[in-house]
PDB file of C-alpha atoms and ligand atoms in Angstrom:
ATOM      1  CA  MET N   1     115.206  81.735  61.411  1.00  0.00           C
ATOM      2  CA  ARG N   2     113.360  80.812  64.552  1.00  0.00           C
ATOM      3  CA  ARG N   3     116.581  81.144  66.540  1.00  0.00           C
ATOM      4  CA  LEU N   4     117.154  84.591  64.951  1.00  0.00           C
ATOM      5  CA  SER N   5     113.652  85.730  65.848  1.00  0.00           C
ATOM      6  CA  THR N   6     114.019  84.406  69.433  1.00  0.00           C
ATOM      7  CA  GLY N   7     117.349  86.226  69.746  1.00  0.00           C
ATOM      8  CA  LEU N   8     115.707  89.474  68.547  1.00  0.00           C
ATOM      9  CA  THR N   9     112.928  89.081  71.001  1.00  0.00           C
ATOM     10  CA  VAL N  10     115.333  88.670  73.883  1.00  0.00           C
ATOM     11  CA  PHE N  11     117.281  91.631  72.596  1.00  0.00           C
ATOM     12  CA  TRP N  12     114.253  93.901  72.428  1.00  0.00           C
ATOM     13  CA  ARG N  13     113.042  92.744  75.804  1.00  0.00           C
ATOM     14  CA  SER N  14     116.374  93.607  77.298  1.00  0.00           C
ATOM     15  CA  VAL N  15     116.216  97.083  75.723  1.00  0.00           C
ATOM     16  CA  LEU N  16     112.693  97.638  76.999  1.00  0.00           C
ATOM     17  CA  LEU N  17     113.613  96.394  80.465  1.00  0.00           C
ATOM     18  CA  ALA N  18     116.640  98.613  80.571  1.00  0.00           C
ATOM     19  CA  ALA N  19     114.515 101.550  79.485  1.00  0.00           C
ATOM     20  CA  CYS N  20     111.918 100.752  82.119  1.00  0.00           C
ATOM     21  CA  ALA N  21     114.572 100.496  84.785  1.00  0.00           C
ATOM     22  CA  LEU N  22     115.978 103.773  83.695  1.00  0.00           C
ATOM     23  CA  LEU N  23     112.724 105.568  83.789  1.00  0.00           C
ATOM     24  CA  LEU N  24     111.428 104.112  87.048  1.00  0.00           C
ATOM     25  CA  ALA N  25     114.286 103.779  89.317  1.00  0.00           C
ATOM     26  CA  GLY N  26     116.455 106.203  91.285  1.00  0.00           C
ATOM     27  CA  CYS N  27     116.055 109.360  93.247  1.00  0.00           C
ATOM     28  CA  GLY N  28     113.803 111.974  91.827  1.00  0.00           C
ATOM     29  CA  THR N  29     112.605 112.213  88.313  1.00  0.00           C
ATOM     30  CA  LEU N  30     114.853 110.391  85.935  1.00  0.00           C
ATOM     31  CA  ASN N  31     113.971 110.713  82.297  1.00  0.00           C
ATOM     32  CA  SER N  32     117.144 110.759  80.288  1.00  0.00           C
ATOM     33  CA  ALA N  33     117.511 108.130  77.638  1.00  0.00           C
ATOM     34  CA  ARG N  34     121.080 109.435  77.115  1.00  0.00           C
ATOM     35  CA  MET N  35     122.091 107.399  80.070  1.00  0.00           C
ATOM     36  CA  LEU N  36     121.634 104.271  77.894  1.00  0.00           C
ATOM     37  CA  ALA N  37     124.571 105.222  75.667  1.00  0.00           C
ATOM     38  CA  PRO N  38     126.723 107.987  77.211  1.00  0.00           C
ATOM     39  CA  SER N  39     129.353 107.766  74.535  1.00  0.00           C
ATOM     40  CA  LEU N  40     126.786 108.778  71.875  1.00  0.00           C
ATOM     41  CA  SER N  41     126.187 111.940  73.894  1.00  0.00           C
ATOM     42  CA  GLY N  42     129.832 113.137  74.079  1.00  0.00           C
ATOM     43  CA  MET N  43     131.038 111.325  77.115  1.00  0.00           C
ATOM     44  CA  GLU N  44     134.456 109.719  77.227  1.00  0.00           C
ATOM     45  CA  GLU N  45     134.785 106.133  78.623  1.00  0.00           C
ATOM     46  CA  TRP N  46     137.957 106.882  80.575  1.00  0.00           C
ATOM     47  CA  ARG N  47     137.970 103.525  82.308  1.00  0.00           C
ATOM     48  CA  PRO N  48     135.650 100.569  81.522  1.00  0.00           C
ATOM     49  CA  GLY N  49     132.321 101.478  83.034  1.00  0.00           C
ATOM     50  CA  LEU N  50     133.427 105.019  83.957  1.00  0.00           C
ATOM     51  CA  PHE N  51     132.133 107.766  81.568  1.00  0.00           C
ATOM     52  CA  VAL N  52     133.403 111.233  82.239  1.00  0.00           C
ATOM     53  CA  GLU N  53     132.932 114.638  80.733  1.00  0.00           C
ATOM     54  CA  PRO N  54     135.835 115.169  78.392  1.00  0.00           C
ATOM     55  CA  ALA N  55     136.761 118.448  80.016  1.00  0.00           C
ATOM     56  CA  MET N  56     137.511 116.672  83.224  1.00  0.00           C
ATOM     57  CA  SER N  57     141.171 117.181  84.120  1.00  0.00           C
ATOM     58  CA  ALA N  58     143.518 114.332  84.890  1.00  0.00           C
ATOM     59  CA  ALA N  59     143.597 115.275  88.628  1.00  0.00           C
ATOM     60  CA  GLN N  60     139.791 115.398  88.702  1.00  0.00           C
ATOM     61  CA  ARG N  61     139.577 111.936  87.068  1.00  0.00           C
ATOM     62  CA  GLN N  62     141.949 110.436  89.560  1.00  0.00           C
ATOM     63  CA  ALA N  63     140.054 112.005  92.514  1.00  0.00           C
ATOM     64  CA  LEU N  64     136.822 110.702  91.102  1.00  0.00           C
ATOM     65  CA  GLU N  65     138.217 107.237  90.732  1.00  0.00           C
ATOM     66  CA  GLN N  66     139.324 107.349  94.297  1.00  0.00           C
ATOM     67  CA  GLN N  67     135.886 108.543  95.517  1.00  0.00           C
ATOM     68  CA  ILE N  68     134.221 105.640  93.574  1.00  0.00           C
ATOM     69  CA  ALA N  69     136.588 103.178  95.104  1.00  0.00           C
ATOM     70  CA  LEU N  70     135.830 104.459  98.610  1.00  0.00           C
ATOM     71  CA  GLY N  71     132.135 104.403  97.965  1.00  0.00           C
ATOM     72  CA  ARG N  72     132.357 100.841  96.668  1.00  0.00           C
ATOM     73  CA  ALA N  73     134.195  99.805  99.765  1.00  0.00           C
ATOM     74  CA  GLN N  74     131.463 101.263 101.925  1.00  0.00           C
ATOM     75  CA  VAL N  75     128.909  99.210 100.049  1.00  0.00           C
ATOM     76  CA  GLU N  76     131.024  96.053 100.333  1.00  0.00           C
ATOM     77  CA  ARG N  77     131.452  96.554 104.102  1.00  0.00           C
ATOM     78  CA  PHE N  78     127.699  97.006 104.536  1.00  0.00           C
ATOM     79  CA  PHE N  79     126.446  94.126 102.445  1.00  0.00           C
ATOM     80  CA  GLY N  80     129.423  91.843 102.832  1.00  0.00           C
ATOM     81  CA  ALA N  81     129.549  91.343  99.056  1.00  0.00           C
ATOM     82  CA  ILE N  82     128.486  93.391  96.046  1.00  0.00           C
ATOM     83  CA  VAL N  83     126.264  91.814  93.393  1.00  0.00           C
ATOM     84  CA  THR N  84     125.986  94.758  91.026  1.00  0.00           C
ATOM     85  CA  ALA N  85     128.516  96.543  88.779  1.00  0.00           C
ATOM     86  CA  PRO N  86     126.759  99.797  87.653  1.00  0.00           C
ATOM     87  CA  TYR N  87     128.561 101.999  85.245  1.00  0.00           C
ATOM     88  CA  PHE N  88     129.143 105.654  86.158  1.00  0.00           C
ATOM     89  CA  VAL N  89     128.412 108.855  84.196  1.00  0.00           C
ATOM     90  CA  ALA N  90     130.266 111.667  85.879  1.00  0.00           C
ATOM     91  CA  CYS N  91     129.761 115.334  85.062  1.00  0.00           C
ATOM     92  CA  ILE N  92     131.744 118.343  86.061  1.00  0.00           C
ATOM     93  CA  SER N  93     129.280 120.856  84.653  1.00  0.00           C
ATOM     94  CA  PHE N  94     125.680 121.238  85.524  1.00  0.00           C
ATOM     95  CA  ASP N  95     124.862 121.501  81.798  1.00  0.00           C
ATOM     96  CA  CYS N  96     126.211 117.978  81.456  1.00  0.00           C
ATOM     97  CA  ALA N  97     124.268 116.703  84.378  1.00  0.00           C
ATOM     98  CA  ARG N  98     121.036 118.244  83.006  1.00  0.00           C
ATOM     99  CA  ARG N  99     121.653 116.622  79.690  1.00  0.00           C
ATOM    100  CA  PHE N 100     121.693 113.269  81.384  1.00  0.00           C
ATOM    101  CA  GLY N 101     118.472 113.965  83.196  1.00  0.00           C
ATOM    102  CA  SER N 102     119.418 115.752  86.411  1.00  0.00           C
ATOM    103  CA  TYR N 103     116.841 118.184  87.951  1.00  0.00           C
ATOM    104  CA  GLY N 104     119.300 119.288  90.594  1.00  0.00           C
ATOM    105  CA  GLU N 105     119.955 115.896  92.358  1.00  0.00           C
ATOM    106  CA  ARG N 106     123.563 115.393  93.294  1.00  0.00           C
ATOM    107  CA  ALA N 107     123.425 111.755  92.161  1.00  0.00           C
ATOM    108  CA  ALA N 108     120.974 109.204  90.856  1.00  0.00           C
ATOM    109  CA  ALA N 109     120.799 105.383  90.286  1.00  0.00           C
ATOM    110  CA  PHE N 110     119.201 103.939  87.243  1.00  0.00           C
ATOM    111  CA  GLY N 111     117.987 100.503  88.369  1.00  0.00           C
ATOM    112  CA  ASP N 112     121.072  98.326  88.869  1.00  0.00           C
ATOM    113  CA  SER N 113     122.617  99.521  85.613  1.00  0.00           C
ATOM    114  CA  ALA N 114     124.041 102.941  86.001  1.00  0.00           C
ATOM    115  CA  ILE N 115     124.810 105.807  88.438  1.00  0.00           C
ATOM    116  CA  ARG N 116     124.938 109.472  87.446  1.00  0.00           C
ATOM    117  CA  LEU N 117     127.026 111.918  89.431  1.00  0.00           C
ATOM    118  CA  SER N 118     126.576 115.670  89.182  1.00  0.00           C
ATOM    119  CA  PRO N 119     129.372 118.066  89.808  1.00  0.00           C
ATOM    120  CA  ASP N 120     128.315 118.347  93.482  1.00  0.00           C
ATOM    121  CA  GLY N 121     127.971 114.597  93.812  1.00  0.00           C
ATOM    122  CA  LEU N 122     131.502 113.409  92.994  1.00  0.00           C
ATOM    123  CA  GLN N 123     131.830 112.046  96.503  1.00  0.00           C
ATOM    124  CA  ALA N 124     132.231 108.568  98.099  1.00  0.00           C
ATOM    125  CA  ALA N 125     129.086 109.052 100.204  1.00  0.00           C
ATOM    126  CA  LEU N 126     126.972 109.798  97.157  1.00  0.00           C
ATOM    127  CA  VAL N 127     128.483 106.841  95.242  1.00  0.00           C
ATOM    128  CA  ALA N 128     127.657 104.622  98.290  1.00  0.00           C
ATOM    129  CA  HIS N 129     124.136 105.938  98.623  1.00  0.00           C
ATOM    130  CA  GLU N 130     123.276 105.301  94.949  1.00  0.00           C
ATOM    131  CA  TRP N 131     125.076 101.975  94.850  1.00  0.00           C
ATOM    132  CA  SER N 132     122.886 100.917  97.762  1.00  0.00           C
ATOM    133  CA  HIS N 133     119.798 101.592  95.566  1.00  0.00           C
ATOM    134  CA  ALA N 134     121.340  99.435  92.819  1.00  0.00           C
ATOM    135  CA  GLU N 135     122.052  96.618  95.226  1.00  0.00           C
ATOM    136  CA  LEU N 136     118.507  96.593  96.636  1.00  0.00           C
ATOM    137  CA  TYR N 137     117.041  96.776  93.178  1.00  0.00           C
ATOM    138  CA  ARG N 138     118.944  93.705  92.138  1.00  0.00           C
ATOM    139  CA  ARG N 139     118.463  91.815  95.374  1.00  0.00           C
ATOM    140  CA  VAL N 140     114.650  92.168  95.471  1.00  0.00           C
ATOM    141  CA  GLY N 141     114.434  90.942  91.901  1.00  0.00           C
ATOM    142  CA  GLY N 142     114.753  94.089  89.718  1.00  0.00           C
ATOM    143  CA  TRP N 143     112.118  96.160  88.112  1.00  0.00           C
ATOM    144  CA  TRP N 144     109.323  93.612  88.645  1.00  0.00           C
ATOM    145  CA  ARG N 145     109.583  93.746  92.420  1.00  0.00           C
ATOM    146  CA  ILE N 146     111.167  96.983  93.426  1.00  0.00           C
ATOM    147  CA  SER N 147     107.781  98.566  94.096  1.00  0.00           C
ATOM    148  CA  ALA N 148     107.162  95.770  96.621  1.00  0.00           C
ATOM    149  CA  ILE N 149     109.413  97.608  99.038  1.00  0.00           C
ATOM    150  CA  PRO N 150     108.346 100.995 100.347  1.00  0.00           C
ATOM    151  CA  ARG N 151     110.525 103.972  99.386  1.00  0.00           C
ATOM    152  CA  TRP N 152     111.295 104.805 102.961  1.00  0.00           C
ATOM    153  CA  PHE N 153     113.026 101.415 103.363  1.00  0.00           C
ATOM    154  CA  ASP N 154     115.044 101.738 100.098  1.00  0.00           C
ATOM    155  CA  GLU N 155     116.077 105.240 101.057  1.00  0.00           C
ATOM    156  CA  GLY N 156     116.689 104.408 104.697  1.00  0.00           C
ATOM    157  CA  VAL N 157     119.097 101.653 103.825  1.00  0.00           C
ATOM    158  CA  ALA N 158     120.930 104.054 101.539  1.00  0.00           C
ATOM    159  CA  VAL N 159     121.061 106.723 104.259  1.00  0.00           C
ATOM    160  CA  VAL N 160     122.446 104.332 106.899  1.00  0.00           C
ATOM    161  CA  LEU N 161     125.020 102.844 104.419  1.00  0.00           C
ATOM    162  CA  ALA N 162     126.298 106.243 103.164  1.00  0.00           C
ATOM    163  CA  ASP N 163     126.465 107.704 106.623  1.00  0.00           C
ATOM    164  CA  GLU N 164     126.261 111.403 105.591  1.00  0.00           C
ATOM    165  CA  ALA N 165     126.497 113.911 108.337  1.00  0.00           C
ATOM    166  CA  ARG N 166     123.367 115.674 107.082  1.00  0.00           C
ATOM    167  CA  HIS N 167     121.307 112.441 107.846  1.00  0.00           C
ATOM    168  CA  SER N 168     123.192 111.380 110.961  1.00  0.00           C
ATOM    169  CA  PRO N 169     121.691 110.420 114.369  1.00  0.00           C
ATOM    170  CA  ALA N 170     122.928 113.732 115.718  1.00  0.00           C
ATOM    171  CA  ASN N 171     120.953 115.510 113.036  1.00  0.00           C
ATOM    172  CA  TRP N 172     117.819 113.473 113.902  1.00  0.00           C
ATOM    173  CA  GLN N 173     118.312 114.508 117.547  1.00  0.00           C
ATOM    174  CA  GLU N 174     118.498 118.114 116.470  1.00  0.00           C
ATOM    175  CA  ILE N 175     115.161 117.723 114.555  1.00  0.00           C
ATOM    176  CA  GLN N 176     113.579 116.319 117.775  1.00  0.00           C
ATOM    177  CA  ARG N 177     115.162 119.037 119.953  1.00  0.00           C
ATOM    178  CA  ARG N 178     113.660 121.729 117.794  1.00  0.00           C
ATOM    179  CA  GLY N 179     110.336 119.970 117.834  1.00  0.00           C
ATOM    180  CA  LEU N 180     110.028 119.896 114.060  1.00  0.00           C
ATOM    181  CA  SER N 181     107.282 117.857 112.447  1.00  0.00           C
ATOM    182  CA  THR N 182     108.469 114.743 110.494  1.00  0.00           C
ATOM    183  CA  PRO N 183     106.653 112.615 107.870  1.00  0.00           C
ATOM    184  CA  THR N 184     105.044 109.274 108.916  1.00  0.00           C
ATOM    185  CA  LEU N 185     106.246 106.160 107.055  1.00  0.00           C
ATOM    186  CA  ASP N 186     102.814 105.900 105.447  1.00  0.00           C
ATOM    187  CA  GLU N 187     103.454 109.134 103.779  1.00  0.00           C
ATOM    188  CA  LEU N 188     106.648 107.766 102.168  1.00  0.00           C
ATOM    189  CA  VAL N 189     105.601 104.555 100.508  1.00  0.00           C
ATOM    190  CA  THR N 190     105.705 105.256  96.771  1.00  0.00           C
ATOM    191  CA  ARG N 191     108.181 107.201  94.599  1.00  0.00           C
ATOM    192  CA  ARG N 192     105.568 109.839  94.204  1.00  0.00           C
ATOM    193  CA  ASP N 193     105.014 110.061  97.970  1.00  0.00           C
ATOM    194  CA  TRP N 194     108.791 110.476  98.445  1.00  0.00           C
ATOM    195  CA  THR N 195     109.135 113.162  95.760  1.00  0.00           C
ATOM    196  CA  GLU N 196     106.132 115.104  97.200  1.00  0.00           C
ATOM    197  CA  ALA N 197     107.514 114.866 100.806  1.00  0.00           C
ATOM    198  CA  VAL N 198     110.936 116.012  99.693  1.00  0.00           C
ATOM    199  CA  ARG N 199     109.279 119.043  98.061  1.00  0.00           C
ATOM    200  CA  ARG N 200     106.997 119.638 101.049  1.00  0.00           C
ATOM    201  CA  TYR N 201     109.905 119.662 103.493  1.00  0.00           C
ATOM    202  CA  GLY N 202     112.074 121.803 101.150  1.00  0.00           C
ATOM    203  CA  GLU N 203     114.810 119.176 100.656  1.00  0.00           C
ATOM    204  CA  THR N 204     115.216 119.942  96.988  1.00  0.00           C
ATOM    205  CA  ARG N 205     118.345 122.139  97.114  1.00  0.00           C
ATOM    206  CA  ALA N 206     121.601 120.228  97.309  1.00  0.00           C
ATOM    207  CA  GLU N 207     123.236 122.801  99.584  1.00  0.00           C
ATOM    208  CA  ASP N 208     120.874 124.311 102.188  1.00  0.00           C
ATOM    209  CA  PRO N 209     122.391 124.313 105.694  1.00  0.00           C
ATOM    210  CA  ASP N 210     119.146 125.544 107.312  1.00  0.00           C
ATOM    211  CA  ASN N 211     117.260 122.514 106.103  1.00  0.00           C
ATOM    212  CA  LEU N 212     117.595 119.502 108.446  1.00  0.00           C
ATOM    213  CA  ARG N 213     116.566 116.907 105.726  1.00  0.00           C
ATOM    214  CA  ARG N 214     113.641 115.621 107.741  1.00  0.00           C
ATOM    215  CA  VAL N 215     112.493 113.225 105.013  1.00  0.00           C
ATOM    216  CA  TYR N 216     115.771 111.431 104.499  1.00  0.00           C
ATOM    217  CA  SER N 217     116.504 111.598 108.253  1.00  0.00           C
ATOM    218  CA  THR N 218     113.165 109.971 109.076  1.00  0.00           C
ATOM    219  CA  ALA N 219     113.933 107.044 106.777  1.00  0.00           C
ATOM    220  CA  GLY N 220     117.491 106.792 108.175  1.00  0.00           C
ATOM    221  CA  HIS N 221     116.262 106.867 111.753  1.00  0.00           C
ATOM    222  CA  GLU N 222     113.741 104.082 111.102  1.00  0.00           C
ATOM    223  CA  LEU N 223     116.282 101.911 109.349  1.00  0.00           C
ATOM    224  CA  ARG N 224     118.912 102.378 112.071  1.00  0.00           C
ATOM    225  CA  GLY N 225     116.458 101.111 114.649  1.00  0.00           C
ATOM    226  CA  TRP N 226     115.374  98.233 112.392  1.00  0.00           C
ATOM    227  CA  LEU N 227     118.923  97.204 111.482  1.00  0.00           C
ATOM    228  CA  ALA N 228     119.942  97.242 115.184  1.00  0.00           C
ATOM    229  CA  CYS N 229     117.498  94.314 115.561  1.00  0.00           C
ATOM    230  CA  ALA N 230     117.575  92.618 112.172  1.00  0.00           C
ATOM    231  CA  GLY N 231     121.290  93.024 111.416  1.00  0.00           C
ATOM    232  CA  ARG N 232     122.909  92.259 108.051  1.00  0.00           C
ATOM    233  CA  GLU N 233     121.422  88.750 108.072  1.00  0.00           C
ATOM    234  CA  GLY N 234     117.982  90.125 108.648  1.00  0.00           C
ATOM    235  CA  LEU N 235     118.350  92.574 105.751  1.00  0.00           C
ATOM    236  CA  ALA N 236     119.574  89.774 103.428  1.00  0.00           C
ATOM    237  CA  GLY N 237     116.675  87.671 104.557  1.00  0.00           C
ATOM    238  CA  LEU N 238     114.141  90.418 103.910  1.00  0.00           C
ATOM    239  CA  LEU N 239     115.428  91.153 100.464  1.00  0.00           C
ATOM    240  CA  ALA N 240     115.586  87.471  99.555  1.00  0.00           C
ATOM    241  CA  GLY N 241     112.073  87.006 100.868  1.00  0.00           C
ATOM    242  CA  VAL N 242     110.698  89.835  98.766  1.00  0.00           C
ATOM    243  CA  ASP N 243     112.593  88.399  95.759  1.00  0.00           C
ATOM    244  CA  GLN N 244     110.612  85.177  96.443  1.00  0.00           C
ATOM    245  CA  GLY N 245     107.320  86.933  96.523  1.00  0.00           C
ATOM    246  CA  GLN N 246     106.753  87.305 100.275  1.00  0.00           C
ATOM    247  CA  ALA N 247     105.064  90.328 101.624  1.00  0.00           C
ATOM    248  CA  PHE N 248     107.365  93.131 102.765  1.00  0.00           C
ATOM    249  CA  ASP N 249     105.267  94.163 105.859  1.00  0.00           C
ATOM    250  CA  ALA N 250     105.329  90.690 107.359  1.00  0.00           C
ATOM    251  CA  LEU N 251     108.983  90.220 106.748  1.00  0.00           C
ATOM    252  CA  TYR N 252     109.842  93.663 108.182  1.00  0.00           C
ATOM    253  CA  ALA N 253     107.783  93.005 111.380  1.00  0.00           C
ATOM    254  CA  ARG N 254     109.122  89.508 111.803  1.00  0.00           C
ATOM    255  CA  LEU N 255     112.802  90.348 111.397  1.00  0.00           C
ATOM    256  CA  GLY N 256     112.860  93.734 113.200  1.00  0.00           C
ATOM    257  CA  CYS N 257     111.673  95.083 116.522  1.00  0.00           C
ATOM    258  CA  GLY N 258     108.013  95.526 115.915  1.00  0.00           C
ATOM    259  CA  GLY N 259     107.217  96.502 112.279  1.00  0.00           C
ATOM    260  CA  PRO N 260     106.720  99.774 110.417  1.00  0.00           C
ATOM    261  CA  GLY N 261     105.158 102.834 111.964  1.00  0.00           C
ATOM    262  CA  ARG N 262     107.418 102.973 115.059  1.00  0.00           C
ATOM    263  CA  ILE N 263     107.943 106.652 114.435  1.00  0.00           C
ATOM    264  CA  SER N 264     105.417 108.866 116.012  1.00  0.00           C
ATOM    265  CA  PRO N 265     104.881 111.937 113.855  1.00  0.00           C
ATOM    266  CA  ALA N 266     105.805 115.030 115.838  1.00  0.00           C
ATOM    267  CA  ARG N 267     103.097 117.243 114.532  1.00  0.00           C
TER     268      ARG N 267
HETATM  269 ZN1  LIG W 301     118.345 107.761  97.455  1.00  0.00          ZN
END
C-alpha cells in the first residue's frame, strides 16, 4: 500500500513537473496542454517521437524528417553531445499550430520534453534553435533552475547555434550601420522582458523582411563575443555551475571576456 502510494506521488509529481515545464518554457506564450498527449488531439505518431498532422503527405514527412536530422546534427556539432530527446509535434496547417498553443511563433520548445513546429517552422534551423533551448533547460537542472539564467543568454546560445541569416553578424552590422537602437541586456532578463522587447521592436511576425530582428540579434551578438572567449568548454562549465547552484553573473564574467553589459545601447 505504501509502495503504491509512493508510486502515485511520483507519478503525479512527474505530471505536475511536465505541466510546469510546458507552461513556463519556450519562446513566447505557451499554454497548450494538448502538447502533453498529441495523439489524443488527432496527431499521428508517424515515427517514435515524431507526431505529424495526418494530412501531411509522404514527401512532406520525409522532408521534415530530413530537416530534423539536419537540425539535430547542428546541435550535436555545437554541444559535442546531445543529452535530450524531445518529441516533435509538426503541423502543416496554422489551425493545427494554434490548437497546440501557437500564437504565430514558427517553433517552440516545451522544457526539455517537446518541440512544436508550425508550417513555417519545418526547417533545420528552427529545429536547432528550439533544441538548443531544450539542451540548456536540461543542462542547468530543469525547471527549478532555468530562471537562474537570463533570457538573453538562453536565446543568444540558440541564435548562435541555429545560425540563421536573419540573426547573422552581417545583420548585426546592418543594424549598426543604420544606427538603430537596440535593447540592453538588462532589458532582456526574464521571459516577460523578452516578450515585451520582441513586441516593442516589432519582431512578432515570422516573415517581415523590413524588420532587422534587433532583439534576437542583440542576444546573438553578445553570445558570439562571449563564446569566442569561453568556447564550448566555458559554456559547459557555466551550465554545470548553474546546475550546481552557482551564480550566473559570476560564472559569465569569469569564463568570458568581461561579463554582461558589454553592449552599449545605441539610443
Ligand atoms: Zn528561442
